[in-house]
PDB file of C-alpha atoms in Angstrom:
ATOM      1  CA  UNK A  27      28.867  21.405   3.209  1.00  0.00           C
ATOM      2  CA  UNK A  28      27.680  23.235   0.081  1.00  0.00           C
ATOM      3  CA  UNK A  29      26.005  26.625   0.460  1.00  0.00           C
ATOM      4  CA  UNK A  30      22.765  26.900  -1.224  1.00  0.00           C
ATOM      5  CA  UNK A  31      19.509  28.670  -1.260  1.00  0.00           C
ATOM      6  CA  UNK A  32      16.051  26.799  -0.987  1.00  0.00           C
ATOM      7  CA  UNK A  33      13.142  27.870  -2.521  1.00  0.00           C
ATOM      8  CA  UNK A  34       9.708  26.468  -2.386  1.00  0.00           C
ATOM      9  CA  UNK A  35       7.187  26.333  -5.028  1.00  0.00           C
ATOM     10  CA  UNK A  36       3.300  25.932  -4.953  1.00  0.00           C
ATOM     11  CA  UNK A  37       3.013  22.451  -6.790  1.00  0.00           C
ATOM     12  CA  UNK A  38      -0.878  23.297  -7.321  1.00  0.00           C
ATOM     13  CA  UNK A  39       0.008  26.689  -8.839  1.00  0.00           C
ATOM     14  CA  UNK A  40       3.282  26.342 -10.539  1.00  0.00           C
ATOM     15  CA  UNK A  41       5.266  29.444 -10.730  1.00  0.00           C
ATOM     16  CA  UNK A  42       6.889  30.781 -13.999  1.00  0.00           C
ATOM     17  CA  UNK A  43      10.084  30.322 -12.993  1.00  0.00           C
ATOM     18  CA  UNK A  44       9.628  26.410 -12.240  1.00  0.00           C
ATOM     19  CA  UNK A  45       7.993  26.258 -15.789  1.00  0.00           C
ATOM     20  CA  UNK A  46      10.855  28.078 -17.325  1.00  0.00           C
ATOM     21  CA  UNK A  47      13.602  26.148 -15.495  1.00  0.00           C
ATOM     22  CA  UNK A  48      11.825  22.475 -16.083  1.00  0.00           C
ATOM     23  CA  UNK A  49       9.666  23.203 -19.140  1.00  0.00           C
ATOM     24  CA  UNK A  50       9.535  19.349 -19.900  1.00  0.00           C
ATOM     25  CA  UNK A  51       8.438  17.591 -16.901  1.00  0.00           C
ATOM     26  CA  UNK A  52       7.181  20.875 -14.919  1.00  0.00           C
ATOM     27  CA  UNK A  53       8.098  19.237 -11.705  1.00  0.00           C
ATOM     28  CA  UNK A  54      10.390  19.671  -8.698  1.00  0.00           C
ATOM     29  CA  UNK A  55      13.293  19.614  -7.773  1.00  0.00           C
ATOM     30  CA  UNK A  56      15.429  21.749 -10.011  1.00  0.00           C
ATOM     31  CA  UNK A  57      18.952  22.424  -9.041  1.00  0.00           C
ATOM     32  CA  UNK A  58      20.344  25.640 -10.415  1.00  0.00           C
ATOM     33  CA  UNK A  59      23.921  25.837 -10.501  1.00  0.00           C
ATOM     34  CA  UNK A  60      25.613  28.828 -12.404  1.00  0.00           C
ATOM     35  CA  UNK A  61      22.361  30.028 -13.865  1.00  0.00           C
ATOM     36  CA  UNK A  62      21.704  26.471 -15.468  1.00  0.00           C
ATOM     37  CA  UNK A  63      18.988  24.045 -14.305  1.00  0.00           C
ATOM     38  CA  UNK A  64      19.508  20.499 -13.517  1.00  0.00           C
ATOM     39  CA  UNK A  65      16.211  18.675 -13.477  1.00  0.00           C
ATOM     40  CA  UNK A  66      15.297  15.443 -11.903  1.00  0.00           C
ATOM     41  CA  UNK A  67      16.367  14.114  -8.535  1.00  0.00           C
ATOM     42  CA  UNK A  68      18.783  11.503  -9.445  1.00  0.00           C
ATOM     43  CA  UNK A  69      20.122  13.452 -12.015  1.00  0.00           C
ATOM     44  CA  UNK A  70      20.672  16.458  -9.802  1.00  0.00           C
ATOM     45  CA  UNK A  71      22.197  14.060  -7.113  1.00  0.00           C
ATOM     46  CA  UNK A  72      24.875  12.659  -9.781  1.00  0.00           C
ATOM     47  CA  UNK A  73      25.511  16.171 -10.653  1.00  0.00           C
ATOM     48  CA  UNK A  74      26.144  17.101  -7.244  1.00  0.00           C
ATOM     49  CA  UNK A  75      28.366  14.271  -6.569  1.00  0.00           C
ATOM     50  CA  UNK A  76      30.412  14.939  -9.648  1.00  0.00           C
ATOM     51  CA  UNK A  77      30.894  18.844  -8.971  1.00  0.00           C
ATOM     52  CA  UNK A  78      31.489  18.683  -5.197  1.00  0.00           C
ATOM     53  CA  UNK A  79      33.359  15.230  -5.234  1.00  0.00           C
ATOM     54  CA  UNK A  80      35.814  16.427  -2.961  1.00  0.00           C
ATOM     55  CA  UNK A  81      33.279  17.237  -0.108  1.00  0.00           C
ATOM     56  CA  UNK A  82      31.667  13.855   0.648  1.00  0.00           C
ATOM     57  CA  UNK A  83      30.964  11.510  -2.325  1.00  0.00           C
ATOM     58  CA  UNK A  84      27.801   9.804  -2.706  1.00  0.00           C
ATOM     59  CA  UNK A  85      28.746   7.253  -5.463  1.00  0.00           C
ATOM     60  CA  UNK A  86      31.333   4.667  -4.929  1.00  0.00           C
ATOM     61  CA  UNK A  87      34.391   4.902  -6.576  1.00  0.00           C
ATOM     62  CA  UNK A  88      34.535   1.597  -8.214  1.00  0.00           C
ATOM     63  CA  UNK A  89      32.328   1.324 -11.575  1.00  0.00           C
ATOM     64  CA  UNK A  90      30.701  -1.976 -10.542  1.00  0.00           C
ATOM     65  CA  UNK A  91      29.696  -0.681  -7.105  1.00  0.00           C
ATOM     66  CA  UNK A  92      28.487   2.778  -8.865  1.00  0.00           C
ATOM     67  CA  UNK A  93      26.520   0.785 -11.509  1.00  0.00           C
ATOM     68  CA  UNK A  94      24.894  -1.222  -8.497  1.00  0.00           C
ATOM     69  CA  UNK A  95      24.120   1.709  -6.641  1.00  0.00           C
ATOM     70  CA  UNK A  96      22.295   3.403  -9.780  1.00  0.00           C
ATOM     71  CA  UNK A  97      20.494  -0.046 -10.364  1.00  0.00           C
ATOM     72  CA  UNK A  98      18.896   0.414  -6.854  1.00  0.00           C
ATOM     73  CA  UNK A  99      18.502   4.207  -6.820  1.00  0.00           C
ATOM     74  CA  UNK A 100      16.693   3.597 -10.236  1.00  0.00           C
ATOM     75  CA  UNK A 101      14.589   1.050  -8.716  1.00  0.00           C
ATOM     76  CA  UNK A 102      13.527   3.342  -5.829  1.00  0.00           C
ATOM     77  CA  UNK A 103      12.634   6.055  -8.387  1.00  0.00           C
ATOM     78  CA  UNK A 104      10.610   3.870 -10.725  1.00  0.00           C
ATOM     79  CA  UNK A 105       8.774   1.752  -7.598  1.00  0.00           C
ATOM     80  CA  UNK A 106       8.316   3.439  -4.370  1.00  0.00           C
ATOM     81  CA  UNK A 107       6.580   6.797  -5.294  1.00  0.00           C
ATOM     82  CA  UNK A 108       4.062   4.969  -7.679  1.00  0.00           C
ATOM     83  CA  UNK A 109       3.209   2.212  -5.112  1.00  0.00           C
ATOM     84  CA  UNK A 110       3.143   4.717  -2.324  1.00  0.00           C
ATOM     85  CA  UNK A 111       0.407   6.520  -4.281  1.00  0.00           C
ATOM     86  CA  UNK A 112      -1.644   3.229  -4.520  1.00  0.00           C
ATOM     87  CA  UNK A 113      -1.355   2.980  -0.690  1.00  0.00           C
ATOM     88  CA  UNK A 114      -2.097   6.386  -0.095  1.00  0.00           C
ATOM     89  CA  UNK A 115      -4.832   7.409  -2.932  1.00  0.00           C
ATOM     90  CA  UNK A 116      -6.568   4.326  -4.093  1.00  0.00           C
ATOM     91  CA  UNK A 117      -9.251   2.479  -3.269  1.00  0.00           C
ATOM     92  CA  UNK A 118     -10.569  -1.129  -3.086  1.00  0.00           C
ATOM     93  CA  UNK A 119      -8.875  -3.724  -5.018  1.00  0.00           C
ATOM     94  CA  UNK A 120      -6.202  -1.261  -6.551  1.00  0.00           C
ATOM     95  CA  UNK A 121      -5.478  -0.226  -2.842  1.00  0.00           C
ATOM     96  CA  UNK A 122      -5.010  -3.580  -1.514  1.00  0.00           C
ATOM     97  CA  UNK A 123      -3.020  -4.841  -4.301  1.00  0.00           C
ATOM     98  CA  UNK A 124      -0.746  -1.736  -4.040  1.00  0.00           C
ATOM     99  CA  UNK A 125      -0.346  -2.167  -0.434  1.00  0.00           C
ATOM    100  CA  UNK A 126       0.696  -5.725  -0.758  1.00  0.00           C
ATOM    101  CA  UNK A 127       3.183  -4.813  -3.797  1.00  0.00           C
ATOM    102  CA  UNK A 128       4.503  -1.780  -1.804  1.00  0.00           C
ATOM    103  CA  UNK A 129       5.197  -3.884   1.360  1.00  0.00           C
ATOM    104  CA  UNK A 130       7.183  -6.462  -1.112  1.00  0.00           C
ATOM    105  CA  UNK A 131       9.182  -3.695  -2.522  1.00  0.00           C
ATOM    106  CA  UNK A 132      10.237  -2.264   0.859  1.00  0.00           C
ATOM    107  CA  UNK A 133      11.158  -5.930   2.036  1.00  0.00           C
ATOM    108  CA  UNK A 134      13.219  -6.173  -1.161  1.00  0.00           C
ATOM    109  CA  UNK A 135      15.027  -2.962  -0.273  1.00  0.00           C
ATOM    110  CA  UNK A 136      15.454  -4.225   3.238  1.00  0.00           C
ATOM    111  CA  UNK A 137      17.075  -7.461   1.810  1.00  0.00           C
ATOM    112  CA  UNK A 138      19.566  -5.260  -0.311  1.00  0.00           C
ATOM    113  CA  UNK A 139      20.396  -3.073   2.749  1.00  0.00           C
ATOM    114  CA  UNK A 140      20.955  -6.259   4.824  1.00  0.00           C
ATOM    115  CA  UNK A 141      22.787  -5.685   8.120  1.00  0.00           C
ATOM    116  CA  UNK A 142      24.686  -2.646   6.979  1.00  0.00           C
ATOM    117  CA  UNK A 143      24.537   0.727   8.402  1.00  0.00           C
ATOM    118  CA  UNK A 144      23.636   2.211   4.950  1.00  0.00           C
ATOM    119  CA  UNK A 145      23.098   0.737   1.632  1.00  0.00           C
ATOM    120  CA  UNK A 146      26.838   1.483   0.580  1.00  0.00           C
ATOM    121  CA  UNK A 147      28.148   0.094   3.700  1.00  0.00           C
ATOM    122  CA  UNK A 148      29.470   2.069   6.295  1.00  0.00           C
ATOM    123  CA  UNK A 149      29.043   5.399   4.382  1.00  0.00           C
ATOM    124  CA  UNK A 150      25.992   7.159   3.667  1.00  0.00           C
ATOM    125  CA  UNK A 151      25.615   7.372  -0.158  1.00  0.00           C
ATOM    126  CA  UNK A 152      23.631   7.709  -3.474  1.00  0.00           C
ATOM    127  CA  UNK A 153      21.102   4.848  -2.644  1.00  0.00           C
ATOM    128  CA  UNK A 154      20.342   6.297   0.959  1.00  0.00           C
ATOM    129  CA  UNK A 155      19.873   9.687  -0.768  1.00  0.00           C
ATOM    130  CA  UNK A 156      17.379   8.234  -3.346  1.00  0.00           C
ATOM    131  CA  UNK A 157      15.244   6.260  -0.687  1.00  0.00           C
ATOM    132  CA  UNK A 158      15.627   8.655   2.655  1.00  0.00           C
ATOM    133  CA  UNK A 159      13.118  11.409   1.430  1.00  0.00           C
ATOM    134  CA  UNK A 160      10.451   8.784   1.443  1.00  0.00           C
ATOM    135  CA  UNK A 161      10.561   8.394   5.091  1.00  0.00           C
ATOM    136  CA  UNK A 162       8.850  11.525   5.543  1.00  0.00           C
ATOM    137  CA  UNK A 163       6.051   9.688   3.797  1.00  0.00           C
ATOM    138  CA  UNK A 164       6.044   6.579   6.097  1.00  0.00           C
ATOM    139  CA  UNK A 165       3.463   7.815   8.395  1.00  0.00           C
ATOM    140  CA  UNK A 166       1.067   8.429   5.573  1.00  0.00           C
ATOM    141  CA  UNK A 167       1.551   4.975   4.214  1.00  0.00           C
ATOM    142  CA  UNK A 168       0.955   3.559   7.492  1.00  0.00           C
ATOM    143  CA  UNK A 169      -2.019   5.790   8.235  1.00  0.00           C
ATOM    144  CA  UNK A 170      -3.776   5.221   4.918  1.00  0.00           C
ATOM    145  CA  UNK A 171      -2.494   1.670   4.358  1.00  0.00           C
ATOM    146  CA  UNK A 172      -3.357   0.418   7.725  1.00  0.00           C
ATOM    147  CA  UNK A 173      -0.164  -1.299   8.370  1.00  0.00           C
ATOM    148  CA  UNK A 174       3.155  -0.888  10.336  1.00  0.00           C
ATOM    149  CA  UNK A 175       6.194  -0.264   8.234  1.00  0.00           C
ATOM    150  CA  UNK A 176       8.198  -1.071  11.233  1.00  0.00           C
ATOM    151  CA  UNK A 177       6.582  -4.259  11.950  1.00  0.00           C
ATOM    152  CA  UNK A 178       7.163  -5.583   8.195  1.00  0.00           C
ATOM    153  CA  UNK A 179      10.733  -4.118   7.917  1.00  0.00           C
ATOM    154  CA  UNK A 180      12.453  -3.346  11.198  1.00  0.00           C
ATOM    155  CA  UNK A 181      15.920  -2.908   9.530  1.00  0.00           C
ATOM    156  CA  UNK A 182      14.604  -0.245   7.010  1.00  0.00           C
ATOM    157  CA  UNK A 183      13.052   1.808   9.773  1.00  0.00           C
ATOM    158  CA  UNK A 184      16.145   1.499  11.821  1.00  0.00           C
ATOM    159  CA  UNK A 185      18.179   2.645   8.817  1.00  0.00           C
ATOM    160  CA  UNK A 186      15.788   5.575   8.386  1.00  0.00           C
ATOM    161  CA  UNK A 187      16.318   6.641  11.824  1.00  0.00           C
ATOM    162  CA  UNK A 188      20.238   6.602  11.311  1.00  0.00           C
ATOM    163  CA  UNK A 189      19.729   8.528   8.244  1.00  0.00           C
ATOM    164  CA  UNK A 190      17.861  11.241  10.346  1.00  0.00           C
ATOM    165  CA  UNK A 191      20.632  11.351  12.760  1.00  0.00           C
ATOM    166  CA  UNK A 192      22.263  13.334   9.922  1.00  0.00           C
ATOM    167  CA  UNK A 193      21.483  17.072  10.067  1.00  0.00           C
ATOM    168  CA  UNK A 194      21.803  17.032   6.505  1.00  0.00           C
ATOM    169  CA  UNK A 195      18.823  14.789   6.178  1.00  0.00           C
ATOM    170  CA  UNK A 196      16.823  15.769   9.232  1.00  0.00           C
ATOM    171  CA  UNK A 197      16.806  19.538   8.248  1.00  0.00           C
ATOM    172  CA  UNK A 198      15.834  18.842   4.561  1.00  0.00           C
ATOM    173  CA  UNK A 199      12.839  16.323   5.003  1.00  0.00           C
ATOM    174  CA  UNK A 200       9.351  17.443   5.987  1.00  0.00           C
ATOM    175  CA  UNK A 201       7.612  16.491   9.362  1.00  0.00           C
ATOM    176  CA  UNK A 202       5.483  13.098   8.912  1.00  0.00           C
ATOM    177  CA  UNK A 203       2.374  14.870  10.200  1.00  0.00           C
ATOM    178  CA  UNK A 204       2.579  17.618   7.776  1.00  0.00           C
ATOM    179  CA  UNK A 205       2.912  15.014   4.997  1.00  0.00           C
ATOM    180  CA  UNK A 206      -0.123  13.313   6.400  1.00  0.00           C
ATOM    181  CA  UNK A 207      -2.327  16.502   6.615  1.00  0.00           C
ATOM    182  CA  UNK A 208      -1.239  17.056   2.710  1.00  0.00           C
ATOM    183  CA  UNK A 209      -2.193  13.544   1.940  1.00  0.00           C
ATOM    184  CA  UNK A 210      -5.410  14.045   3.249  1.00  0.00           C
ATOM    185  CA  UNK A 211      -6.078  17.161   1.491  1.00  0.00           C
ATOM    186  CA  UNK A 212      -5.334  15.502  -1.610  1.00  0.00           C
ATOM    187  CA  UNK A 213      -7.300  12.463  -0.863  1.00  0.00           C
ATOM    188  CA  UNK A 214     -10.167  14.654  -0.450  1.00  0.00           C
ATOM    189  CA  UNK A 215      -9.792  16.470  -3.731  1.00  0.00           C
ATOM    190  CA  UNK A 216      -9.238  13.414  -5.494  1.00  0.00           C
ATOM    191  CA  UNK A 217     -12.612  11.871  -3.764  1.00  0.00           C
ATOM    192  CA  UNK A 218     -10.818   9.032  -2.164  1.00  0.00           C
ATOM    193  CA  UNK A 219     -12.442  10.132   0.953  1.00  0.00           C
ATOM    194  CA  UNK A 220     -15.093  12.733   1.651  1.00  0.00           C
TER     195      UNK A 220
END
């Protein structure tokens, strides 16, 4: 429910604006609010939660539950992307070990989700926001990892599909086919495949 302007950036040829807004990590996303940059995904989500808390709070109200949500979001931030890179962009032993560890990571997350509709229970929240962007990469993980996430973690895939029913999620995530095309290009550039 918050109006915003979305700007794309070419990550192979980063704009001067991106480098000015995030001179430390030189990465996206960068949230600019009142002319000031807020960098890093989870930091931006916490900022949004604090500034627009009256709209749709993402973090739970109880301190322990907030800490628990932050723990799992940090786990996702630290593990999923790096392990996913091993699945999509590594070869040989590193690829196989990465695939095994990636599936174990997803199973751990599925265990945390349990039988709840969302990680926070009945409401879409902070941990969901941290993990759901990776759903757009599921097709690439499966294609280049040669496994089925749904076969390994059916509850996690059902969760992702519930999240995609939310307009705010479905309109913001890239199509899985485009992600596969992008990863294919990256694999060629990195010499993973010819």
